[in-house]
mmCIF file of C-alpha atoms in Angstrom:
data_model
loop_
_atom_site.group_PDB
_atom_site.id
_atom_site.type_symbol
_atom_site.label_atom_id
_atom_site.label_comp_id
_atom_site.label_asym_id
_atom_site.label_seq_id
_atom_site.Cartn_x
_atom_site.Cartn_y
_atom_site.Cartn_z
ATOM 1 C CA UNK A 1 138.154 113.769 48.135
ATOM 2 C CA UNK A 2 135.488 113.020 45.764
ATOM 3 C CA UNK A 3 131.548 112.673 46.477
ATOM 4 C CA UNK A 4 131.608 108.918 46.519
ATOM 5 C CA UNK A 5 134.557 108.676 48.727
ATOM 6 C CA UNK A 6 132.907 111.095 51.299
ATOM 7 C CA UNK A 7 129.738 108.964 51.547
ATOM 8 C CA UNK A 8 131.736 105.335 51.615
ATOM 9 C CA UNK A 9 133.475 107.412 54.738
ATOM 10 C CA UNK A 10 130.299 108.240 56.228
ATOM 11 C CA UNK A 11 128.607 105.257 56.188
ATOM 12 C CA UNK A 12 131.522 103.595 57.434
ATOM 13 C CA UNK A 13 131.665 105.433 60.553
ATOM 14 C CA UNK A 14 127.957 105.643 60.761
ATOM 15 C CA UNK A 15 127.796 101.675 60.478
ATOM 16 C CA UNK A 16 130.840 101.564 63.290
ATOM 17 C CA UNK A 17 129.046 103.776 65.677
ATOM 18 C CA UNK A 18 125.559 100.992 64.909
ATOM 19 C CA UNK A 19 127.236 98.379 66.050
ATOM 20 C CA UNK A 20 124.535 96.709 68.077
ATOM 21 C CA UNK A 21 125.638 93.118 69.616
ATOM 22 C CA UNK A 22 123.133 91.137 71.121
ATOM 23 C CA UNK A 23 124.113 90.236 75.057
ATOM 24 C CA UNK A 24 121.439 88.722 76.302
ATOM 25 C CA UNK A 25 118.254 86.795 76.029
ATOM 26 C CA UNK A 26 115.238 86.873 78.641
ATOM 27 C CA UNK A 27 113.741 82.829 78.933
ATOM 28 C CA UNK A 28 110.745 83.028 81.412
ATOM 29 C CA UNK A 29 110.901 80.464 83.949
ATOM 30 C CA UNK A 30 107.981 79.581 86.649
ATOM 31 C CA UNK A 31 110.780 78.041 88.839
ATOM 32 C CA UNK A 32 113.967 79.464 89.401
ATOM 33 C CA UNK A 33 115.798 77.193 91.043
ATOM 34 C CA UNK A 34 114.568 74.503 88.839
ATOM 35 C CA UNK A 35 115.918 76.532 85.710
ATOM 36 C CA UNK A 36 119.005 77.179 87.404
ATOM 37 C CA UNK A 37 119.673 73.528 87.819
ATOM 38 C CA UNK A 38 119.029 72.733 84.308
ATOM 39 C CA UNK A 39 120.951 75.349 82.663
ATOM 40 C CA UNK A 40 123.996 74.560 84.942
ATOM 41 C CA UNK A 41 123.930 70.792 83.882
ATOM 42 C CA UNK A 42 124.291 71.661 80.593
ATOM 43 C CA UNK A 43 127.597 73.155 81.851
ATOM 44 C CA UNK A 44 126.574 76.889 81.024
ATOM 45 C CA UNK A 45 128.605 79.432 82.743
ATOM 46 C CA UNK A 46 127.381 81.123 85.486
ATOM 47 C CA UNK A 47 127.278 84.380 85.433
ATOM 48 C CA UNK A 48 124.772 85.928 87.756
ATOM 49 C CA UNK A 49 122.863 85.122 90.793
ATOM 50 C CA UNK A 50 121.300 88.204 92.425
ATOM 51 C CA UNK A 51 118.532 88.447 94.424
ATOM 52 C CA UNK A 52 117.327 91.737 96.055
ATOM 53 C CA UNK A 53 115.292 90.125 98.810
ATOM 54 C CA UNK A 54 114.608 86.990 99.524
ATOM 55 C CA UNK A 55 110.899 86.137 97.660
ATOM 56 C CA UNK A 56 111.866 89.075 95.855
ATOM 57 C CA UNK A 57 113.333 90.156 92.475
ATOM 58 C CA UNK A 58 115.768 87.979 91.222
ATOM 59 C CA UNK A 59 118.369 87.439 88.258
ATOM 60 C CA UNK A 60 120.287 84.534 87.269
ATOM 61 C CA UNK A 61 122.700 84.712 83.950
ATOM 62 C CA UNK A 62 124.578 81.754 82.046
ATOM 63 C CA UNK A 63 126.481 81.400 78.988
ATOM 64 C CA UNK A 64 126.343 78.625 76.869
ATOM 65 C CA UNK A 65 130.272 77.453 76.247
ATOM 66 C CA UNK A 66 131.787 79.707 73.164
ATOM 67 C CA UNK A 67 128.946 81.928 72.924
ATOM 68 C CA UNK A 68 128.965 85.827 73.335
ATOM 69 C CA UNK A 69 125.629 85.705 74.114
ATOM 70 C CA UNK A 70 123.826 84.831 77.642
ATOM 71 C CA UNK A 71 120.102 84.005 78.848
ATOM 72 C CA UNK A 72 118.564 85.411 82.123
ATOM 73 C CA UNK A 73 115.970 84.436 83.352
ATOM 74 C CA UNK A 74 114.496 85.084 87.331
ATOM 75 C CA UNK A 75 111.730 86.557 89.412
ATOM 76 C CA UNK A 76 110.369 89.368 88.155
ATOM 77 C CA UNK A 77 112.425 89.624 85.147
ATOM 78 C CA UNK A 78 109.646 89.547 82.401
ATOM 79 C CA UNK A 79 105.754 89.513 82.421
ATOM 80 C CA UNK A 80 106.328 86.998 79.474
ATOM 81 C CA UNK A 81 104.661 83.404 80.227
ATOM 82 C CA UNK A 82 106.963 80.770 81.301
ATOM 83 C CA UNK A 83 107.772 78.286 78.317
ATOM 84 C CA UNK A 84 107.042 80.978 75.658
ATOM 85 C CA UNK A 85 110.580 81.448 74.473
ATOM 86 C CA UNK A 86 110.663 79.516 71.307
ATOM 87 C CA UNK A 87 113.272 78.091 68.242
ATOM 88 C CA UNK A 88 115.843 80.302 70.225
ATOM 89 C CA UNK A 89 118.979 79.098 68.035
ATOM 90 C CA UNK A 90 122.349 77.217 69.488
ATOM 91 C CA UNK A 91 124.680 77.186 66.790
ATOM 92 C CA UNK A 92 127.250 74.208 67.303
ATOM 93 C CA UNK A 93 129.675 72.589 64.926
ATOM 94 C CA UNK A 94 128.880 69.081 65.349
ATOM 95 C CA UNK A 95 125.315 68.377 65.551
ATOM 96 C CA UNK A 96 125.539 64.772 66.558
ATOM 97 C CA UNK A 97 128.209 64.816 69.090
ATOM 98 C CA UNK A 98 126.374 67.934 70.794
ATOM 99 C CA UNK A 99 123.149 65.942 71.071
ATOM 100 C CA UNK A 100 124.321 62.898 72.019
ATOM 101 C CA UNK A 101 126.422 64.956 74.992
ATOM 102 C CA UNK A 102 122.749 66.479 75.828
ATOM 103 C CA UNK A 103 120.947 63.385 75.743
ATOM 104 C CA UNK A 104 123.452 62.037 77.845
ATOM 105 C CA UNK A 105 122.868 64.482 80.645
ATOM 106 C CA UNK A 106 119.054 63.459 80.473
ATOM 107 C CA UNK A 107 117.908 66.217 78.283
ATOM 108 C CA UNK A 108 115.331 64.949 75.649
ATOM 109 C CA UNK A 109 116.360 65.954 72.483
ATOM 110 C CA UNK A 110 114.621 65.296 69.020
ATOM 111 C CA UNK A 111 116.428 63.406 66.205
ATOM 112 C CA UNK A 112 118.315 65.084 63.948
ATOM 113 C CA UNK A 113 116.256 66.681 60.935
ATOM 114 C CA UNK A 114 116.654 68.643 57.962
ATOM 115 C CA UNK A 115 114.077 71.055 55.846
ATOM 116 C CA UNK A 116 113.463 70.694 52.258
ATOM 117 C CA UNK A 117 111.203 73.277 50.278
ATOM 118 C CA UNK A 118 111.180 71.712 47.354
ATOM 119 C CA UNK A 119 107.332 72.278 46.982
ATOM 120 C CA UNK A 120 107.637 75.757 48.505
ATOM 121 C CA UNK A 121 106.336 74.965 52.083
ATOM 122 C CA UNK A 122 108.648 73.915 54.142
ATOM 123 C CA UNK A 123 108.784 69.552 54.902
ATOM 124 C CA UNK A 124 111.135 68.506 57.814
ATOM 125 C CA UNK A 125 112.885 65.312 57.073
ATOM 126 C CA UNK A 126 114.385 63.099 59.451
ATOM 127 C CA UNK A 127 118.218 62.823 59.264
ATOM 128 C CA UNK A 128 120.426 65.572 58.001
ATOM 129 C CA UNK A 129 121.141 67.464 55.412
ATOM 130 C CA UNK A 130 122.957 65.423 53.389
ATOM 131 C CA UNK A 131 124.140 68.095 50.359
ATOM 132 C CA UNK A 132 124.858 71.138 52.895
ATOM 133 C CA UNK A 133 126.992 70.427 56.639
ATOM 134 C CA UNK A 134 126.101 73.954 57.252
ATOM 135 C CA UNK A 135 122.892 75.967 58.109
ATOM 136 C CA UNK A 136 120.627 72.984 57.339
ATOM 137 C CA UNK A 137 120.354 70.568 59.997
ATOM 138 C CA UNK A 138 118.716 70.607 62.902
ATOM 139 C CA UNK A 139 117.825 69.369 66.675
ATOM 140 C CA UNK A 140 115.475 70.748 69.052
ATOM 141 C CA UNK A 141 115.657 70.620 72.709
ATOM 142 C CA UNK A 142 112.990 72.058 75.394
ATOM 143 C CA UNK A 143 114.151 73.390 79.011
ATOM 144 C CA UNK A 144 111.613 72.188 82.423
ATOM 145 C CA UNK A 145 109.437 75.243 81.230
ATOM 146 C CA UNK A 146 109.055 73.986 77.886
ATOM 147 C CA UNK A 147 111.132 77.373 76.234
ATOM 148 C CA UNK A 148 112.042 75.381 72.914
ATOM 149 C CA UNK A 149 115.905 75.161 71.857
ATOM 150 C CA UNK A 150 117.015 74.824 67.736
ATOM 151 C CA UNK A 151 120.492 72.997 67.825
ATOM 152 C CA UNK A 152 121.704 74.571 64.197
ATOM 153 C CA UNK A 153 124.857 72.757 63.179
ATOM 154 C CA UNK A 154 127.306 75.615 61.289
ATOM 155 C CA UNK A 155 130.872 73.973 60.225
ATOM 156 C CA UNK A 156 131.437 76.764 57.682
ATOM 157 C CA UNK A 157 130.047 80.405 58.097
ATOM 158 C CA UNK A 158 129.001 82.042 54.844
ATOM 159 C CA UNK A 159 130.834 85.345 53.641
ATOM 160 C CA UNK A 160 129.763 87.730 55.866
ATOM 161 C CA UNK A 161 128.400 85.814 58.615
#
């Protein structure tokens, strides 16, 4: 076996035993129950309602439909400030249907928008993206503690992604 075929072997085993996936996302909440409710009307799964002692430490995980990745949130789960958790993405396919579905369980959502950078900051333009269905339009969403969603609609992936 040659030098470069060694090292293409290493660092694919290396990169195999790296594998990191991301599980789960902390959202600090002031009012569990509150959060709870929310997040369940959005028809998240539930995962996880545990509570050590009653006043005391408590955890509640849900999965947003098709994702591999959950939010907790709970009492004494994180010193961060309630409503802190911000742009934390939600890719979805179809960015209209998804927030006219939110909107029509009473969640406040923004219009769809788009970013151009045509001048090299970044302008957000109402509407979307009308040259790219993928990566480039946008919808934001807040929960009762004001942690800020970013619908992302995706309806191809890139190479790689």
């Amino acid at each position: 076996m040659g030098i470069a075929a060694r090292n293409e072997t290493e660092e694919s085993d290396e990169a195999a035993a790296m594998d990191m996936n991301l599980e789960v996302v902390t959202i600090p909440v002031t009012d569990v129950d509150r959060a709870f409710r929310f997040y369940q009307s959005l028809g998240w799964r539930l995962d996880a309602d545990y509570e050590a002692k009653p006043g005391g430490y408590r955890i509640v995980q849900f999965t947003p439909p098709g994702s591999g990745c959950s939010i907790q949130f709970g009492r004494e789960v994180t010193p961060a400030a309630a409503g802190s958790a911000q742009n934390t993405y939600l890719v979805v396919r179809d960015i209209a249907t998804t927030r006219a579905w939110l909107t029509s369980k009473g969640v406040e959502v923004s219009e769809i928008f788009h970013r151009v950078y045509d001048t090299g900051d970044q302008v957000q333009v109402e509407g979307p993206d009308p040259h790219s269905p993928s990566y480039h339009s946008f919808a934001t969403f807040s929960d009762p503690d004001g942690n800020g969603w970013l619908l992302q609609q995706v309806q191809v992936r890139e190479t790689g992604r």
